[in-house]
Short mmCIF file of C-alpha atoms in Angstrom, two decimals:
data_model
loop_
_atom_site.label_atom_id
_atom_site.label_comp_id
_atom_site.label_asym_id
_atom_site.label_seq_id
_atom_site.Cartn_x
_atom_site.Cartn_y
_atom_site.Cartn_z
CA MET A 612 13.30 -21.46 3.09
CA THR A 613 10.46 -19.17 2.35
CA ALA A 614 12.64 -15.46 3.15
CA ASP A 615 15.56 -16.73 1.43
CA PHE A 616 13.27 -18.12 -2.25
CA PHE A 617 11.67 -14.23 -1.93
CA TYR A 618 14.67 -12.64 -1.00
CA ASP A 619 17.48 -14.32 -3.18
CA GLU A 620 17.65 -12.71 -5.82
CA TRP A 621 17.35 -9.06 -5.12
CA GLY A 622 19.90 -9.75 -2.39
CA ARG A 623 22.44 -11.07 -4.28
CA ARG A 624 22.21 -8.52 -7.34
CA ARG A 625 24.62 -6.31 -8.38
CA PRO A 626 25.34 -2.61 -8.96
CA GLY A 627 23.23 -1.94 -12.66
CA ASP A 628 20.85 -4.85 -12.40
CA ARG A 629 17.54 -4.29 -12.79
CA ARG A 630 14.10 -6.76 -11.93
CA ASP A 631 13.07 -9.04 -15.06
CA LEU A 632 9.29 -8.77 -15.67
CA ALA A 633 9.77 -10.51 -18.49
CA ARG A 634 11.89 -13.18 -15.88
CA ALA A 635 8.67 -12.98 -14.23
CA GLY A 636 6.16 -13.01 -16.99
CA ARG A 637 7.66 -16.97 -17.49
CA LEU A 638 7.12 -17.52 -13.82
CA LEU A 639 3.65 -16.77 -13.83
CA GLY A 640 2.86 -18.62 -17.18
CA LEU A 641 4.80 -21.10 -15.08
CA LEU A 642 1.86 -21.26 -12.40
CA ALA A 643 -0.58 -20.27 -14.57
CA PRO A 644 -3.56 -19.49 -12.86
CA PRO A 645 -6.59 -18.94 -13.17
CA PRO A 646 -7.56 -15.83 -14.98
CA LEU A 647 -9.57 -13.64 -12.36
CA PRO A 648 -11.12 -10.17 -12.52
CA THR A 649 -8.60 -8.22 -10.61
CA LEU A 650 -8.14 -4.98 -9.44
CA THR A 651 -5.12 -3.16 -9.42
CA VAL A 652 -4.58 0.65 -7.15
CA VAL A 653 -1.60 2.15 -8.82
CA GLY A 654 0.07 5.84 -7.79
CA SER A 655 1.74 7.73 -5.27
CA LYS A 656 0.58 7.41 -1.35
CA GLY A 657 -2.90 5.83 -0.48
CA LYS A 658 -2.56 2.64 -2.65
CA GLY A 659 -2.43 0.31 0.41
CA THR A 660 -5.68 1.93 1.57
CA ALA A 661 -7.78 1.98 -1.20
CA ALA A 662 -6.80 -1.85 -1.42
CA THR A 663 -8.10 -2.79 1.55
CA TYR A 664 -11.54 -1.17 1.20
CA ALA A 665 -12.16 -2.22 -2.50
CA SER A 666 -11.19 -5.53 -0.99
CA ALA A 667 -13.69 -5.33 2.42
CA LEU A 668 -16.64 -3.65 -0.42
CA LEU A 669 -15.68 -6.45 -2.41
CA ALA A 670 -16.05 -8.86 0.07
CA ALA A 671 -19.46 -7.07 1.64
CA ALA A 672 -21.01 -8.10 -2.36
CA GLY A 673 -20.13 -11.49 -1.67
CA CYS A 674 -17.31 -12.04 -3.27
CA ARG A 675 -13.45 -14.48 -1.98
CA VAL A 676 -10.88 -11.65 -3.06
CA VAL A 677 -7.16 -12.33 -3.29
CA THR A 678 -5.48 -8.82 -1.68
CA VAL A 679 -1.76 -8.44 -2.67
CA THR A 680 0.22 -5.45 -0.94
CA SER A 681 2.93 -4.07 -0.28
CA PRO A 682 5.37 -4.10 1.53
CA GLY A 683 4.00 -6.14 4.81
CA LEU A 684 2.09 -4.40 7.81
CA ARG A 685 4.09 -5.83 10.33
CA HIS A 686 5.42 -8.94 8.15
CA ASP A 687 5.40 -10.72 4.74
CA THR A 688 2.38 -12.58 5.46
CA ASP A 689 0.32 -9.05 5.76
CA ARG A 690 1.36 -9.50 2.27
CA ILE A 691 -1.35 -11.62 0.45
CA ARG A 692 -5.04 -12.07 2.22
CA VAL A 693 -8.18 -14.00 1.96
CA ASP A 694 -11.68 -11.93 2.16
CA GLY A 695 -9.41 -9.21 4.15
CA VAL A 696 -7.11 -12.12 6.62
CA ALA A 697 -3.83 -12.62 6.40
CA VAL A 698 -2.29 -16.28 4.80
CA SER A 699 -1.03 -18.65 7.45
CA GLY A 700 3.20 -18.22 7.97
CA ARG A 701 2.50 -22.10 6.19
CA ASP A 702 0.98 -20.93 3.51
CA LEU A 703 3.08 -18.44 2.00
CA ALA A 704 5.82 -21.73 3.14
CA ALA A 705 4.13 -23.65 0.83
CA LEU A 706 3.16 -20.88 -1.76
CA GLY A 707 7.60 -20.30 -1.87
CA ARG A 708 7.95 -23.32 -2.11
CA ARG A 709 5.31 -23.34 -5.25
CA LEU A 710 7.10 -20.39 -7.53
CA SER A 711 11.12 -21.83 -5.93
CA ASP A 712 10.38 -24.89 -7.81
CA ALA A 713 9.01 -23.04 -10.68
CA ALA A 714 11.51 -20.77 -10.45
CA ARG A 715 13.79 -24.18 -10.95
CA THR A 716 13.03 -24.74 -14.00
CA LEU A 717 13.45 -21.15 -15.55
CA PRO A 718 17.02 -19.94 -16.70
CA PRO A 719 18.92 -18.78 -14.85
CA PRO A 720 18.71 -14.96 -14.06
CA GLY A 721 20.98 -12.44 -15.73
CA ALA A 722 21.75 -8.95 -15.87
CA GLY A 723 18.18 -9.25 -14.35
CA TYR A 724 15.80 -10.34 -11.07
CA LEU A 725 12.77 -11.62 -9.45
CA SER A 726 11.96 -8.72 -7.38
CA PRO A 727 11.06 -9.30 -4.10
CA SER A 728 7.04 -7.25 -4.80
CA ALA A 729 7.27 -9.53 -8.13
CA LEU A 730 7.43 -13.13 -6.15
CA PHE A 731 4.39 -11.39 -3.63
CA THR A 732 2.13 -10.94 -5.74
CA LEU A 733 2.58 -14.23 -7.79
CA ALA A 734 2.20 -15.90 -4.54
CA GLY A 735 -0.51 -13.74 -3.98
CA LEU A 736 -2.03 -15.10 -7.50
CA SER A 737 -1.20 -18.63 -6.96
CA VAL A 738 -3.27 -18.61 -4.32
CA ALA A 739 -6.00 -18.39 -6.60
CA LEU A 740 -5.06 -21.95 -7.32
CA ASP A 741 -5.93 -23.46 -3.95
CA ALA A 742 -8.63 -20.27 -2.62
CA GLY A 743 -11.20 -19.98 -5.08
CA PRO A 744 -11.01 -16.62 -5.33
CA ASP A 745 -14.07 -14.68 -7.45
CA GLY A 746 -11.79 -11.51 -7.83
CA ALA A 747 -8.83 -9.96 -7.41
CA VAL A 748 -6.93 -6.66 -5.26
CA LEU A 749 -3.09 -5.62 -6.69
CA GLU A 750 -0.68 -3.15 -5.36
CA ALA A 751 1.33 -2.41 -7.39
CA GLY A 752 5.06 -1.95 -5.45
CA MET A 753 6.33 2.06 -7.57
CA GLY A 754 5.37 1.96 -10.68
CA GLY A 755 2.34 0.80 -13.49
CA ALA A 756 3.97 -0.74 -16.58
CA SER A 757 7.35 -0.82 -15.01
CA ASP A 758 5.99 -3.31 -12.40
CA GLU A 759 5.13 -6.71 -11.92
CA VAL A 760 1.22 -6.23 -11.74
CA GLY A 761 1.15 -5.64 -14.86
CA LEU A 762 0.98 -8.46 -15.53
CA VAL A 763 -1.73 -8.78 -14.95
CA PRO A 764 -4.42 -7.23 -17.31
CA PRO A 765 -6.93 -5.65 -15.35
CA THR A 766 -10.14 -5.94 -15.48
CA VAL A 767 -10.08 -2.27 -12.75
CA VAL A 768 -7.66 -0.10 -11.87
CA ALA A 769 -8.00 2.76 -9.27
CA ILE A 770 -5.51 5.73 -9.12
CA THR A 771 -3.73 8.25 -5.94
CA THR A 772 -2.88 11.24 -6.60
CA VAL A 773 0.33 11.10 -8.28
CA PHE A 774 2.96 13.31 -7.69
CA GLY A 775 7.45 13.64 -8.63
CA GLY A 776 7.91 10.47 -6.05
CA HIS A 777 10.31 8.32 -8.06
CA LEU A 778 11.51 10.96 -10.60
CA ASP A 779 14.52 9.58 -12.61
CA VAL A 780 13.72 5.98 -11.40
CA LEU A 781 10.15 6.59 -13.53
CA GLY A 782 10.54 9.06 -15.45
CA ASP A 783 12.06 12.96 -15.13
CA THR A 784 8.06 14.67 -14.18
CA PRO A 785 5.27 13.99 -11.93
CA ALA A 786 3.80 13.33 -15.86
CA GLU A 787 5.81 10.87 -17.04
CA ILE A 788 5.59 8.78 -13.87
CA ALA A 789 2.07 9.40 -14.79
CA ALA A 790 1.35 7.78 -17.86
CA ASP A 791 3.69 4.81 -16.10
CA LYS A 792 1.86 4.63 -13.09
CA ALA A 793 -1.69 4.66 -16.01
CA GLY A 794 0.12 1.67 -17.82
CA VAL A 795 -0.57 -1.08 -16.42
CA VAL A 796 -3.72 -0.21 -18.32
CA ALA A 797 -4.44 -3.59 -20.79
CA GLU A 798 -7.13 -3.82 -23.68
CA LEU A 799 -8.82 -5.50 -21.07
CA THR A 800 -9.88 -2.91 -18.71
CA ARG A 801 -12.95 -0.97 -18.70
CA ALA A 802 -12.83 1.56 -16.48
CA VAL A 803 -9.26 3.56 -14.76
CA VAL A 804 -11.17 5.82 -11.65
CA SER A 805 -9.08 8.41 -10.33
CA LEU A 806 -8.48 11.49 -7.40
CA PRO A 807 -8.10 14.76 -8.49
CA GLN A 808 -4.66 15.10 -9.96
CA THR A 809 -3.38 17.98 -11.38
CA PRO A 810 -3.62 18.78 -15.16
CA ASP A 811 -0.88 17.40 -16.12
CA VAL A 812 -0.99 13.83 -14.84
CA ALA A 813 -4.52 14.37 -15.79
CA ALA A 814 -4.11 14.18 -19.36
CA ALA A 815 -1.30 11.97 -19.01
CA ILE A 816 -3.22 9.69 -17.70
CA ASP A 817 -5.95 10.28 -20.39
CA ALA A 818 -3.33 9.72 -23.37
CA THR A 819 -2.61 6.36 -21.54
CA VAL A 820 -5.72 5.30 -21.57
CA ALA A 821 -7.02 5.74 -24.37
CA GLY A 822 -3.43 4.97 -26.34
CA ARG A 823 -4.04 1.08 -24.49
CA THR A 824 -7.13 0.55 -24.23
CA GLY A 825 -8.07 2.09 -27.97
CA ARG A 826 -10.74 4.40 -26.43
CA ARG A 827 -11.78 1.69 -24.97
CA ALA A 828 -12.18 2.32 -20.66
CA GLU A 829 -13.69 5.11 -18.72
CA VAL A 830 -12.13 7.30 -17.10
CA ILE A 831 -13.84 8.57 -14.26
CA THR A 832 -11.87 11.78 -12.94
CA ASP A 833 -13.42 13.57 -9.87
CA THR A 834 -12.44 17.00 -10.57
CA ALA A 835 -15.66 18.92 -8.24
CA PRO A 836 -14.39 20.22 -5.63
CA GLU A 837 -16.90 20.18 -3.06
CA GLY A 838 -19.67 18.41 -2.21
CA ALA A 839 -20.20 15.36 -3.74
CA SER A 840 -20.08 13.64 -7.01
CA ALA A 841 -19.51 10.14 -8.51
CA LEU A 842 -16.37 9.56 -7.03
CA ARG A 843 -16.36 11.08 -3.60
CA GLU A 844 -19.79 9.32 -2.31
CA PRO A 845 -20.36 6.90 -4.62
CA ALA A 846 -22.40 4.63 -4.75
CA PRO A 847 -23.88 2.69 -2.87
CA LEU A 848 -21.80 4.60 -0.81
CA ALA A 849 -24.29 6.79 -0.85
CA GLY A 850 -26.45 7.55 2.05
CA PHE A 851 -23.98 5.14 4.82
CA PRO A 852 -23.07 6.70 7.75
CA ALA A 853 -19.51 9.11 9.22
CA PRO A 854 -18.61 6.57 10.95
CA ALA A 855 -18.06 3.94 7.65
CA MET A 856 -15.66 4.94 6.53
CA ARG A 857 -12.19 7.11 6.85
CA SER A 858 -11.68 10.55 7.52
CA GLY A 859 -9.01 13.14 6.63
CA LEU A 860 -6.24 12.16 4.40
CA HIS A 861 -6.70 8.54 4.39
CA ARG A 862 -11.02 9.53 2.62
CA PRO A 863 -10.33 10.02 -0.97
CA ASN A 864 -8.38 6.89 -1.04
CA ALA A 865 -10.91 5.02 1.39
CA LEU A 866 -13.69 5.81 -1.21
CA LEU A 867 -11.61 5.79 -4.43
CA GLY A 868 -11.35 2.03 -3.81
CA CYS A 869 -14.76 1.54 -2.94
CA ALA A 870 -15.72 4.07 -6.47
CA ALA A 871 -13.18 1.06 -7.62
CA ALA A 872 -14.78 -2.27 -6.64
CA ARG A 873 -19.07 -0.76 -7.03
CA ARG A 874 -17.22 -0.80 -11.50
CA LEU A 875 -15.63 -4.51 -10.72
CA LEU A 876 -18.81 -5.42 -9.46
CA GLU A 877 -20.30 -3.97 -12.85
CA ALA A 878 -18.09 -5.37 -15.11
CA THR A 879 -18.58 -8.63 -14.48
CA GLY A 880 -22.49 -7.98 -13.84
CA ARG A 881 -22.93 -8.83 -9.66
CA PRO A 882 -25.43 -6.54 -8.22
CA ALA A 883 -23.51 -4.06 -5.36
CA PRO A 884 -23.97 -5.04 -1.72
CA ASP A 885 -26.60 -4.54 0.46
CA PRO A 886 -26.57 -1.34 1.85
CA ALA A 887 -26.49 -2.65 5.44
CA ARG A 888 -23.52 -5.22 5.31
CA ALA A 889 -21.09 -3.07 2.68
CA ALA A 890 -22.40 0.10 6.53
CA GLY A 891 -20.75 -2.43 8.43
CA VAL A 892 -18.04 -4.30 7.26
CA LEU A 893 -16.71 -0.70 6.00
CA ALA A 894 -16.92 0.39 9.31
CA SER A 895 -14.93 -2.73 10.32
CA VAL A 896 -11.60 -1.46 8.40
CA ARG A 897 -8.32 -1.59 10.73
CA LEU A 898 -5.46 0.03 8.12
CA PRO A 899 -2.13 0.07 10.93
CA GLY A 900 -0.16 1.98 10.48
CA ARG A 901 -2.59 5.17 8.89
CA LEU A 902 -3.76 7.50 11.59
CA SER A 903 -4.58 4.02 14.69
CA TRP A 904 -4.77 4.63 18.29
CA HIS A 905 -2.17 1.62 20.21
CA THR A 906 -1.56 1.47 23.68
CA ILE A 907 0.83 0.57 25.60
CA PRO A 908 1.92 1.19 29.83
CA GLY A 909 2.57 4.71 30.67
CA ALA A 910 1.27 5.95 27.17
CA THR A 911 -1.05 6.13 24.29
CA VAL A 912 -0.17 5.76 20.75
CA LEU A 913 -1.19 8.21 16.55
CA LEU A 914 1.12 6.18 14.23
CA ASP A 915 0.65 7.06 10.71
CA SER A 916 2.48 6.55 7.57
CA ALA A 917 3.03 10.73 6.51
CA VAL A 918 5.84 11.44 5.01
CA GLU A 919 4.80 15.26 3.57
CA ALA A 920 3.79 18.25 5.67
CA ASP A 921 -0.57 17.55 4.73
CA GLY A 922 -0.22 13.86 6.35
CA ALA A 923 1.99 15.97 9.11
CA ALA A 924 -0.89 18.08 10.08
CA ALA A 925 -3.34 15.40 9.11
CA ALA A 926 -1.84 13.68 12.81
CA LEU A 927 -2.13 16.79 14.83
CA ALA A 928 -6.21 17.18 13.58
CA GLU A 929 -6.86 13.89 14.75
CA ALA A 930 -4.23 13.65 17.70
CA TYR A 931 -6.29 16.99 19.45
CA ARG A 932 -9.83 15.57 17.51
CA ARG A 933 -8.52 13.23 20.76
CA TRP A 934 -6.29 14.92 23.09
CA ASP A 935 -5.82 18.45 24.20
CA ARG A 936 -2.34 18.17 24.13
CA VAL A 937 0.62 16.34 22.32
CA ASP A 938 3.99 15.88 24.33
CA HIS A 939 6.02 14.30 21.49
CA VAL A 940 6.64 13.30 17.89
CA LEU A 941 8.52 10.20 16.60
CA VAL A 942 9.58 11.28 12.66
CA CYS A 943 11.64 9.12 10.88
CA LEU A 944 11.70 10.29 7.35
CA PRO A 945 14.93 9.31 4.60
CA ASP A 946 16.98 12.20 2.49
CA HIS A 947 14.56 11.49 -0.33
CA LYS A 948 10.86 12.82 1.38
CA ASP A 949 9.83 15.99 3.17
CA LEU A 950 11.25 16.58 6.68
CA GLU A 951 11.74 19.92 6.41
CA GLY A 952 7.79 20.35 5.58
CA VAL A 953 7.09 17.22 8.83
CA LEU A 954 8.87 19.97 10.68
CA SER A 955 6.89 23.04 9.60
CA ALA A 956 4.16 21.32 10.36
CA LEU A 957 4.76 20.03 13.98
CA GLY A 958 5.09 23.56 14.62
CA GLY A 959 7.00 23.73 18.26
CA LEU A 960 6.14 20.32 19.73
CA PRO A 961 9.20 18.19 21.00
CA VAL A 962 10.35 16.29 17.85
CA THR A 963 13.46 13.31 17.92
CA THR A 964 13.94 11.84 14.93
CA VAL A 965 14.89 7.99 14.28
CA ARG A 966 17.15 6.80 11.05
CA MET A 967 16.33 2.60 9.91
CA PRO A 968 20.07 1.90 9.81
CA ASP A 969 20.13 -1.49 9.01
CA ARG A 970 18.01 -0.01 6.05
CA GLU A 971 20.57 -0.29 3.16
CA SER A 972 18.72 1.18 0.73
CA LEU A 973 18.17 4.43 3.03
CA ARG A 974 19.80 7.11 4.41
CA PHE A 975 19.43 9.46 6.94
CA THR A 976 22.67 12.17 6.31
CA ARG A 977 20.34 15.12 7.65
CA THR A 978 19.71 13.31 11.19
CA ARG A 979 22.44 11.57 11.90
CA ASP A 980 21.77 12.36 15.45
CA GLY A 981 18.43 11.26 15.38
CA LEU A 982 17.90 7.79 17.59
CA ASP A 983 18.48 4.73 16.37
CA ILE A 984 14.92 2.77 15.78
CA ALA A 985 17.10 -1.00 17.53
CA ASP A 986 17.15 1.42 20.66
CA LEU A 987 13.31 2.35 20.28
CA THR A 988 11.27 -0.05 23.03
CA PRO A 989 7.98 0.61 24.34
CA GLY A 990 9.76 1.65 27.90
CA ARG A 991 12.01 3.78 25.75
CA LEU A 992 8.80 5.37 23.85
CA ALA A 993 6.50 5.62 26.70
CA ALA A 994 9.24 7.76 28.18
CA PHE A 995 8.47 10.32 26.45
CA GLY A 996 4.87 11.15 27.78
CA GLU A 997 1.65 10.16 28.19
CA ARG A 998 0.69 10.87 25.16
CA ILE A 999 2.38 11.00 21.67
CA VAL A 1000 2.82 10.95 17.82
CA VAL A 1001 4.86 8.53 15.54
CA LEU A 1002 5.60 8.85 12.41
CA GLY A 1003 7.15 7.59 8.82
CA THR A 1004 7.97 5.41 6.40
CA VAL A 1005 5.92 2.01 5.95
CA TYR A 1006 8.79 0.59 6.62
CA PHE A 1007 9.44 2.46 9.83
CA THR A 1008 5.79 2.24 11.24
CA GLY A 1009 5.88 -1.06 10.19
CA ARG A 1010 8.29 -1.98 13.20
CA VAL A 1011 6.78 -0.10 15.53
CA LEU A 1012 3.93 -1.81 14.27
CA ASP A 1013 6.32 -5.19 15.14
CA LEU A 1014 7.18 -3.04 18.96
CA LEU A 1015 3.91 -1.91 20.26
CA ASP A 1016 2.71 -5.89 18.76
CA ALA A 1017 -0.21 -4.96 16.75
CA ASP A 1018 -2.49 -7.64 14.80
CA THR A 1019 -2.09 -7.05 11.68
CA THR A 1020 -3.66 -10.36 11.04
CA ARG A 1021 -7.75 -9.01 10.00
CA LEU A 1022 -8.48 -6.13 8.61
CA PHE A 1023 -11.51 -5.98 7.93
CA ALA A 1024 -14.27 -8.46 9.18
CA GLY A 1025 -16.19 -10.89 6.74
#
């Protein structure tokens, strides 16, 4: 029943139908969750990392925090967490029934639908009716103003790097995409924290935030190419031991999440966490599918959601920090991702491509001869060698996490 409800209208959508933000807003009004200090994460890549670290730092400060991310790591329950712990299947079913009952009072859908991301976001917000959280961290699905997270006025917004993903969907240029993502800000937004952006994207963010907040929201952007700065090592992170934070390409997003969480604490009058406690909680963060290590009989696997050349290069660098060789690389990238760039970054390593023909929205015309995801088993994976790197979209890494039976219930220590 739960799965049927969250995916029902999306599954019945017709060509040309779009997400119905207005109807989702009416459903949110019917649920009437209490207003919460909210940190919303938007951007093109790394949002899940930023949201997880923001939640971890808030928890270290003594806040009870609800986190909504998209998609789930292995299961739909992974989309909604309280203090880093995924809700149970029973709890998600109860949330689904609550939303379903409320949705029955809405007018029937017209040329629009309630998207799964909308319903999981609303389900996460309705946790506030039961769990009594002190704040919420929401990860946008694709956009900002065009995403259902825009229905909830954020206190603080974190913006990861914005690039030309979803052209012709969110906009015709990276600057237009950035304007949509920054459009999540509202009149009551107190601060916007951004990773370094290209000049056109930065200008679009500044103009959008100024226009939507009447220049009341402070935009904090790290533009220093090297060294410590307010974003790169934000208090209370200064002086923390290096193992407390992620390395490589994930580190800027982790620091972004922590810097935004600090701003949320300041905006709500809460003190920063004790540095020793914060260091311990941040060091406990585990992000399956983001440079995560897994062991199966006969092989060790490094799994990462890299979809472009820089991400693939960072994954290889992480592999060589532990190994003296890589036996094989599995790559799953649909047509709209940078397959050529990733293959170039992998050099002459042996590569097998993987397709996901069961995902109708993804096209794999460049890898028709690849291995089908349904044919991938732990034994088949181990047959590629003892040291395997696996790269691909979050939908693919989620399937691999399921294959590896990885624990995705808790992301950090409470």
